Amino acid sequence: MEDRRAYPREPHSEEIIFSVNVHEYLETKRIEAKARIINKSERGLCMSTTIPLEPGHVLIINNREIGLVKWSKREDSHYIAGVLRKGEIYGLPEG
């Protein structure tokens, strides 16, 4: 199968912290969690987490970058997600 990605992916192993807003019933909750990056490119990354992410979720990664979940699938006790990197954010406190 031919890889049609515009940007080549490089294997990577880094733990990150991300936050995401999820809707439960009539309320929205902000969840902060850990993930492990599996591979990444200039415009995207693939990560593994225990949080069930869905396409359209907006992530704040390491409190400095915005990402948009493009796809997600469950594998055993964790989830694998493809994230489009949307850019750096400025003015947020570190941590």
Short mmCIF file of N, CA, C and O in Angstrom, two decimals:
data_model
loop_
_atom_site.label_atom_id
_atom_site.label_comp_id
_atom_site.label_asym_id
_atom_site.label_seq_id
_atom_site.Cartn_x
_atom_site.Cartn_y
_atom_site.Cartn_z
N MET A 1 0.84 -1.18 0.00
CA MET A 1 0.00 0.00 0.00
C MET A 1 0.89 1.25 0.00
O MET A 1 1.82 1.35 0.79
N GLU A 2 0.58 2.17 -0.86
CA GLU A 2 1.35 3.40 -0.99
C GLU A 2 1.00 4.39 0.11
O GLU A 2 -0.18 4.60 0.43
N ASP A 3 2.01 5.00 0.74
CA ASP A 3 1.81 6.02 1.76
C ASP A 3 1.65 7.36 1.05
O ASP A 3 2.55 7.83 0.38
N ARG A 4 0.48 7.99 1.19
CA ARG A 4 0.19 9.23 0.49
C ARG A 4 0.28 10.46 1.39
O ARG A 4 -0.27 11.50 1.07
N ARG A 5 0.97 10.36 2.49
CA ARG A 5 1.10 11.50 3.39
C ARG A 5 1.96 12.58 2.75
O ARG A 5 2.96 12.30 2.10
N ALA A 6 1.57 13.82 2.99
CA ALA A 6 2.34 14.96 2.45
C ALA A 6 3.64 15.16 3.22
O ALA A 6 4.61 15.67 2.68
N TYR A 7 3.65 14.76 4.49
CA TYR A 7 4.82 14.93 5.35
C TYR A 7 5.22 13.57 5.92
O TYR A 7 4.39 12.89 6.51
N PRO A 8 6.46 13.17 5.75
CA PRO A 8 6.88 11.85 6.25
C PRO A 8 6.81 11.78 7.78
O PRO A 8 7.13 12.74 8.47
N ARG A 9 6.38 10.63 8.28
CA ARG A 9 6.33 10.38 9.72
C ARG A 9 7.64 9.77 10.19
O ARG A 9 8.21 8.93 9.50
N GLU A 10 8.07 10.19 11.36
CA GLU A 10 9.28 9.66 11.98
C GLU A 10 8.89 8.95 13.26
O GLU A 10 8.10 9.49 14.05
N PRO A 11 9.43 7.75 13.53
CA PRO A 11 9.15 7.09 14.82
C PRO A 11 9.58 8.02 15.96
O PRO A 11 10.56 8.75 15.85
N HIS A 12 8.81 7.98 17.02
CA HIS A 12 9.08 8.89 18.14
C HIS A 12 8.58 8.23 19.41
O HIS A 12 7.61 7.48 19.39
N SER A 13 9.20 8.53 20.52
CA SER A 13 8.74 8.02 21.81
C SER A 13 8.92 9.13 22.84
O SER A 13 10.03 9.40 23.27
N GLU A 14 7.81 9.78 23.16
CA GLU A 14 7.84 10.89 24.11
C GLU A 14 6.52 10.90 24.86
O GLU A 14 5.45 10.72 24.27
N GLU A 15 6.58 11.09 26.17
CA GLU A 15 5.36 11.21 26.94
C GLU A 15 4.94 12.68 26.95
O GLU A 15 5.78 13.57 27.12
N ILE A 16 3.66 12.91 26.73
CA ILE A 16 3.12 14.27 26.74
C ILE A 16 1.95 14.34 27.71
O ILE A 16 1.40 13.31 28.12
N ILE A 17 1.57 15.55 28.04
CA ILE A 17 0.36 15.81 28.80
C ILE A 17 -0.55 16.62 27.89
O ILE A 17 -0.10 17.56 27.23
N PHE A 18 -1.81 16.23 27.82
CA PHE A 18 -2.75 16.98 26.99
C PHE A 18 -4.04 17.20 27.78
O PHE A 18 -4.33 16.52 28.76
N SER A 19 -4.79 18.20 27.35
CA SER A 19 -6.11 18.43 27.93
C SER A 19 -7.12 18.47 26.79
O SER A 19 -6.80 18.83 25.65
N VAL A 20 -8.34 18.07 27.12
CA VAL A 20 -9.42 18.02 26.14
C VAL A 20 -10.74 18.25 26.88
O VAL A 20 -10.90 17.83 28.02
N ASN A 21 -11.66 18.96 26.25
CA ASN A 21 -13.01 19.12 26.79
C ASN A 21 -13.89 18.01 26.24
O ASN A 21 -13.92 17.80 25.03
N VAL A 22 -14.57 17.30 27.13
CA VAL A 22 -15.48 16.24 26.71
C VAL A 22 -16.87 16.55 27.26
O VAL A 22 -17.03 17.12 28.33
N HIS A 23 -17.88 16.16 26.50
CA HIS A 23 -19.27 16.40 26.88
C HIS A 23 -19.84 15.13 27.49
O HIS A 23 -19.78 14.07 26.88
N GLU A 24 -20.38 15.27 28.69
CA GLU A 24 -21.06 14.16 29.36
C GLU A 24 -22.43 14.64 29.81
O GLU A 24 -22.52 15.54 30.65
N TYR A 25 -23.44 14.07 29.23
CA TYR A 25 -24.82 14.44 29.52
C TYR A 25 -25.00 15.93 29.28
O TYR A 25 -24.82 16.39 28.16
N LEU A 26 -25.29 16.71 30.30
CA LEU A 26 -25.55 18.14 30.11
C LEU A 26 -24.39 19.02 30.56
O LEU A 26 -24.56 20.23 30.72
N GLU A 27 -23.22 18.45 30.74
CA GLU A 27 -22.08 19.26 31.17
C GLU A 27 -20.83 18.96 30.36
O GLU A 27 -20.73 17.92 29.71
N THR A 28 -19.93 19.90 30.39
CA THR A 28 -18.64 19.74 29.73
C THR A 28 -17.57 19.63 30.79
O THR A 28 -17.55 20.41 31.74
N LYS A 29 -16.69 18.64 30.64
CA LYS A 29 -15.59 18.44 31.58
C LYS A 29 -14.27 18.61 30.86
O LYS A 29 -14.13 18.19 29.71
N ARG A 30 -13.33 19.21 31.54
CA ARG A 30 -11.97 19.34 31.00
C ARG A 30 -11.15 18.22 31.63
O ARG A 30 -11.05 18.11 32.84
N ILE A 31 -10.59 17.37 30.78
CA ILE A 31 -9.78 16.25 31.24
C ILE A 31 -8.33 16.52 30.89
O ILE A 31 -8.01 16.97 29.78
N GLU A 32 -7.45 16.27 31.85
CA GLU A 32 -6.01 16.33 31.60
C GLU A 32 -5.47 14.91 31.73
O GLU A 32 -5.79 14.21 32.68
N ALA A 33 -4.67 14.49 30.76
CA ALA A 33 -4.19 13.11 30.75
C ALA A 33 -2.82 13.02 30.10
O ALA A 33 -2.34 13.98 29.50
N LYS A 34 -2.23 11.83 30.23
CA LYS A 34 -0.94 11.55 29.61
C LYS A 34 -1.15 10.74 28.34
O LYS A 34 -2.13 10.01 28.20
N ALA A 35 -0.20 10.88 27.43
CA ALA A 35 -0.20 10.08 26.20
C ALA A 35 1.25 9.84 25.81
O ALA A 35 2.16 10.54 26.26
N ARG A 36 1.45 8.84 24.97
CA ARG A 36 2.78 8.56 24.43
C ARG A 36 2.71 8.76 22.93
O ARG A 36 1.85 8.19 22.25
N ILE A 37 3.61 9.62 22.41
CA ILE A 37 3.68 9.82 20.97
C ILE A 37 4.35 8.60 20.35
O ILE A 37 5.40 8.16 20.82
N ILE A 38 3.73 8.06 19.31
CA ILE A 38 4.25 6.88 18.60
C ILE A 38 5.09 7.32 17.41
O ILE A 38 6.16 6.79 17.16
N ASN A 39 4.56 8.30 16.66
CA ASN A 39 5.32 8.88 15.56
C ASN A 39 4.80 10.29 15.32
O ASN A 39 3.72 10.64 15.79
N LYS A 40 5.60 11.09 14.61
CA LYS A 40 5.15 12.45 14.34
C LYS A 40 5.80 12.97 13.07
O LYS A 40 6.79 12.42 12.57
N SER A 41 5.19 14.04 12.56
CA SER A 41 5.71 14.73 11.39
C SER A 41 5.56 16.22 11.64
O SER A 41 5.12 16.64 12.71
N GLU A 42 5.88 16.99 10.63
CA GLU A 42 5.75 18.44 10.74
C GLU A 42 4.30 18.86 11.00
O GLU A 42 4.05 19.83 11.69
N ARG A 43 3.33 18.11 10.47
CA ARG A 43 1.92 18.49 10.57
C ARG A 43 1.03 17.56 11.39
O ARG A 43 -0.14 17.86 11.58
N GLY A 44 1.58 16.44 11.87
CA GLY A 44 0.71 15.53 12.59
C GLY A 44 1.46 14.63 13.53
O GLY A 44 2.69 14.61 13.55
N LEU A 45 0.70 13.91 14.35
CA LEU A 45 1.30 12.92 15.23
C LEU A 45 0.31 11.82 15.50
O LEU A 45 -0.89 11.98 15.33
N CYS A 46 0.84 10.68 15.89
CA CYS A 46 0.03 9.54 16.29
C CYS A 46 0.37 9.28 17.75
O CYS A 46 1.54 9.25 18.11
N MET A 47 -0.66 9.11 18.59
CA MET A 47 -0.41 8.94 20.01
C MET A 47 -1.28 7.85 20.60
O MET A 47 -2.30 7.48 20.04
N SER A 48 -0.82 7.34 21.73
CA SER A 48 -1.53 6.30 22.47
C SER A 48 -1.91 6.85 23.84
O SER A 48 -1.08 7.47 24.51
N THR A 49 -3.17 6.66 24.24
CA THR A 49 -3.65 7.16 25.52
C THR A 49 -4.76 6.24 26.05
O THR A 49 -5.31 5.44 25.31
N THR A 50 -5.08 6.37 27.32
CA THR A 50 -6.19 5.62 27.90
C THR A 50 -7.51 6.38 27.79
O THR A 50 -8.56 5.84 28.13
N ILE A 51 -7.47 7.61 27.30
CA ILE A 51 -8.67 8.44 27.18
C ILE A 51 -9.32 8.19 25.82
O ILE A 51 -8.66 8.25 24.79
N PRO A 52 -10.64 7.94 25.79
CA PRO A 52 -11.32 7.70 24.51
C PRO A 52 -11.52 9.00 23.74
O PRO A 52 -12.47 9.75 23.98
N LEU A 53 -10.61 9.29 22.84
CA LEU A 53 -10.71 10.50 22.03
C LEU A 53 -11.59 10.25 20.81
O LEU A 53 -11.71 9.12 20.36
N GLU A 54 -12.19 11.32 20.28
CA GLU A 54 -13.06 11.22 19.12
C GLU A 54 -12.64 12.24 18.07
O GLU A 54 -12.12 13.30 18.42
N PRO A 55 -12.87 11.94 16.79
CA PRO A 55 -12.58 12.93 15.76
C PRO A 55 -13.30 14.24 16.07
O PRO A 55 -14.46 14.25 16.48
N GLY A 56 -12.57 15.34 15.92
CA GLY A 56 -13.12 16.66 16.24
C GLY A 56 -12.70 17.20 17.59
O GLY A 56 -12.80 18.40 17.83
N HIS A 57 -12.25 16.33 18.49
CA HIS A 57 -11.75 16.82 19.78
C HIS A 57 -10.56 17.74 19.55
O HIS A 57 -9.69 17.45 18.73
N VAL A 58 -10.53 18.84 20.26
CA VAL A 58 -9.41 19.78 20.21
C VAL A 58 -8.55 19.54 21.44
O VAL A 58 -9.05 19.55 22.57
N LEU A 59 -7.25 19.31 21.23
CA LEU A 59 -6.33 19.03 22.32
C LEU A 59 -5.40 20.22 22.54
O LEU A 59 -4.98 20.87 21.60
N ILE A 60 -5.08 20.45 23.80
CA ILE A 60 -3.98 21.35 24.16
C ILE A 60 -2.85 20.43 24.61
O ILE A 60 -2.99 19.70 25.59
N ILE A 61 -1.75 20.45 23.87
CA ILE A 61 -0.64 19.52 24.09
C ILE A 61 0.49 20.24 24.80
O ILE A 61 1.00 21.25 24.31
N ASN A 62 0.88 19.69 25.96
CA ASN A 62 1.96 20.27 26.78
C ASN A 62 1.76 21.76 27.02
O ASN A 62 2.72 22.51 27.16
N ASN A 63 0.52 22.18 27.05
CA ASN A 63 0.15 23.56 27.34
C ASN A 63 0.77 24.56 26.37
O ASN A 63 0.97 25.73 26.71
N ARG A 64 1.10 24.10 25.15
CA ARG A 64 1.73 25.03 24.21
C ARG A 64 1.35 24.81 22.75
O ARG A 64 1.74 25.58 21.88
N GLU A 65 0.61 23.74 22.44
CA GLU A 65 0.29 23.45 21.05
C GLU A 65 -1.16 22.96 20.95
O GLU A 65 -1.64 22.26 21.81
N ILE A 66 -1.83 23.35 19.86
CA ILE A 66 -3.20 22.91 19.61
C ILE A 66 -3.16 21.77 18.58
O ILE A 66 -2.43 21.84 17.60
N GLY A 67 -3.96 20.74 18.85
CA GLY A 67 -4.09 19.63 17.92
C GLY A 67 -5.55 19.26 17.72
O GLY A 67 -6.36 19.43 18.63
N LEU A 68 -5.88 18.76 16.55
CA LEU A 68 -7.23 18.34 16.23
C LEU A 68 -7.23 16.84 15.95
O LEU A 68 -6.50 16.37 15.07
N VAL A 69 -8.03 16.10 16.72
CA VAL A 69 -8.11 14.65 16.52
C VAL A 69 -8.82 14.37 15.19
O VAL A 69 -9.94 14.81 14.96
N LYS A 70 -8.13 13.65 14.30
CA LYS A 70 -8.68 13.30 12.99
C LYS A 70 -9.29 11.90 12.98
O LYS A 70 -10.25 11.65 12.28
N TRP A 71 -8.71 10.99 13.75
CA TRP A 71 -9.23 9.62 13.85
C TRP A 71 -8.78 9.02 15.18
O TRP A 71 -7.82 9.48 15.78
N SER A 72 -9.50 8.01 15.62
CA SER A 72 -9.16 7.32 16.86
C SER A 72 -9.70 5.90 16.79
O SER A 72 -10.77 5.67 16.23
N LYS A 73 -8.95 4.97 17.36
CA LYS A 73 -9.43 3.58 17.42
C LYS A 73 -8.98 2.96 18.74
O LYS A 73 -7.92 3.29 19.28
N ARG A 74 -9.81 2.06 19.23
CA ARG A 74 -9.49 1.36 20.47
C ARG A 74 -8.63 0.15 20.15
O ARG A 74 -8.90 -0.58 19.20
N GLU A 75 -7.59 -0.05 20.97
CA GLU A 75 -6.74 -1.23 20.87
C GLU A 75 -6.51 -1.75 22.28
O GLU A 75 -5.80 -1.14 23.05
N ASP A 76 -7.16 -2.84 22.60
CA ASP A 76 -7.10 -3.43 23.94
C ASP A 76 -7.54 -2.41 24.98
O ASP A 76 -8.65 -1.94 24.93
N SER A 77 -6.64 -2.02 25.89
CA SER A 77 -7.02 -1.12 26.98
C SER A 77 -6.64 0.33 26.73
O SER A 77 -6.68 1.15 27.64
N HIS A 78 -6.27 0.67 25.49
CA HIS A 78 -5.89 2.06 25.20
C HIS A 78 -6.45 2.47 23.82
O HIS A 78 -7.06 1.67 23.13
N TYR A 79 -6.23 3.72 23.50
CA TYR A 79 -6.70 4.28 22.23
C TYR A 79 -5.52 4.83 21.45
O TYR A 79 -4.60 5.41 22.03
N ILE A 80 -5.57 4.66 20.15
CA ILE A 80 -4.58 5.23 19.24
C ILE A 80 -5.29 6.35 18.48
O ILE A 80 -6.40 6.13 17.97
N ALA A 81 -4.68 7.53 18.41
CA ALA A 81 -5.33 8.66 17.75
C ALA A 81 -4.36 9.36 16.81
O ALA A 81 -3.17 9.51 17.12
N GLY A 82 -4.89 9.80 15.68
CA GLY A 82 -4.15 10.63 14.74
C GLY A 82 -4.54 12.07 14.97
O GLY A 82 -5.72 12.41 15.02
N VAL A 83 -3.53 12.93 15.15
CA VAL A 83 -3.78 14.32 15.52
C VAL A 83 -3.12 15.25 14.51
O VAL A 83 -1.93 15.12 14.23
N LEU A 84 -3.91 16.18 13.97
CA LEU A 84 -3.39 17.21 13.09
C LEU A 84 -2.88 18.36 13.95
O LEU A 84 -3.63 18.90 14.77
N ARG A 85 -1.62 18.69 13.79
CA ARG A 85 -1.01 19.78 14.58
C ARG A 85 -1.44 21.11 13.97
O ARG A 85 -1.18 21.39 12.82
N LYS A 86 -2.11 21.95 14.79
CA LYS A 86 -2.67 23.21 14.30
C LYS A 86 -1.79 24.41 14.63
O LYS A 86 -2.03 25.49 14.12
N GLY A 87 -0.81 24.25 15.51
CA GLY A 87 0.09 25.36 15.77
C GLY A 87 0.34 25.62 17.24
O GLY A 87 -0.33 25.08 18.12
N GLU A 88 1.34 26.44 17.47
CA GLU A 88 1.72 26.84 18.82
C GLU A 88 0.72 27.84 19.38
O GLU A 88 0.11 28.60 18.62
N ILE A 89 0.57 27.84 20.69
CA ILE A 89 -0.23 28.85 21.36
C ILE A 89 0.66 29.58 22.34
O ILE A 89 1.63 29.03 22.87
N TYR A 90 0.34 30.82 22.57
CA TYR A 90 1.19 31.67 23.41
C TYR A 90 0.34 32.30 24.50
O TYR A 90 -0.86 32.48 24.33
N GLY A 91 0.97 32.61 25.61
CA GLY A 91 0.29 33.31 26.68
C GLY A 91 -0.29 32.43 27.75
O GLY A 91 -0.86 32.92 28.72
N LEU A 92 -0.18 31.10 27.61
CA LEU A 92 -0.66 30.20 28.65
C LEU A 92 0.47 29.94 29.63
O LEU A 92 1.65 29.88 29.25
N PRO A 93 0.15 29.77 30.91
CA PRO A 93 1.21 29.45 31.87
C PRO A 93 1.81 28.09 31.59
O PRO A 93 1.13 27.20 31.10
N GLU A 94 3.08 27.91 31.87
CA GLU A 94 3.75 26.63 31.70
C GLU A 94 3.22 25.66 32.74
O GLU A 94 2.84 26.04 33.83
N GLY A 95 3.26 24.34 32.39
CA GLY A 95 2.93 23.34 33.41
C GLY A 95 1.74 22.60 33.18
O GLY A 95 1.06 22.07 32.61
#
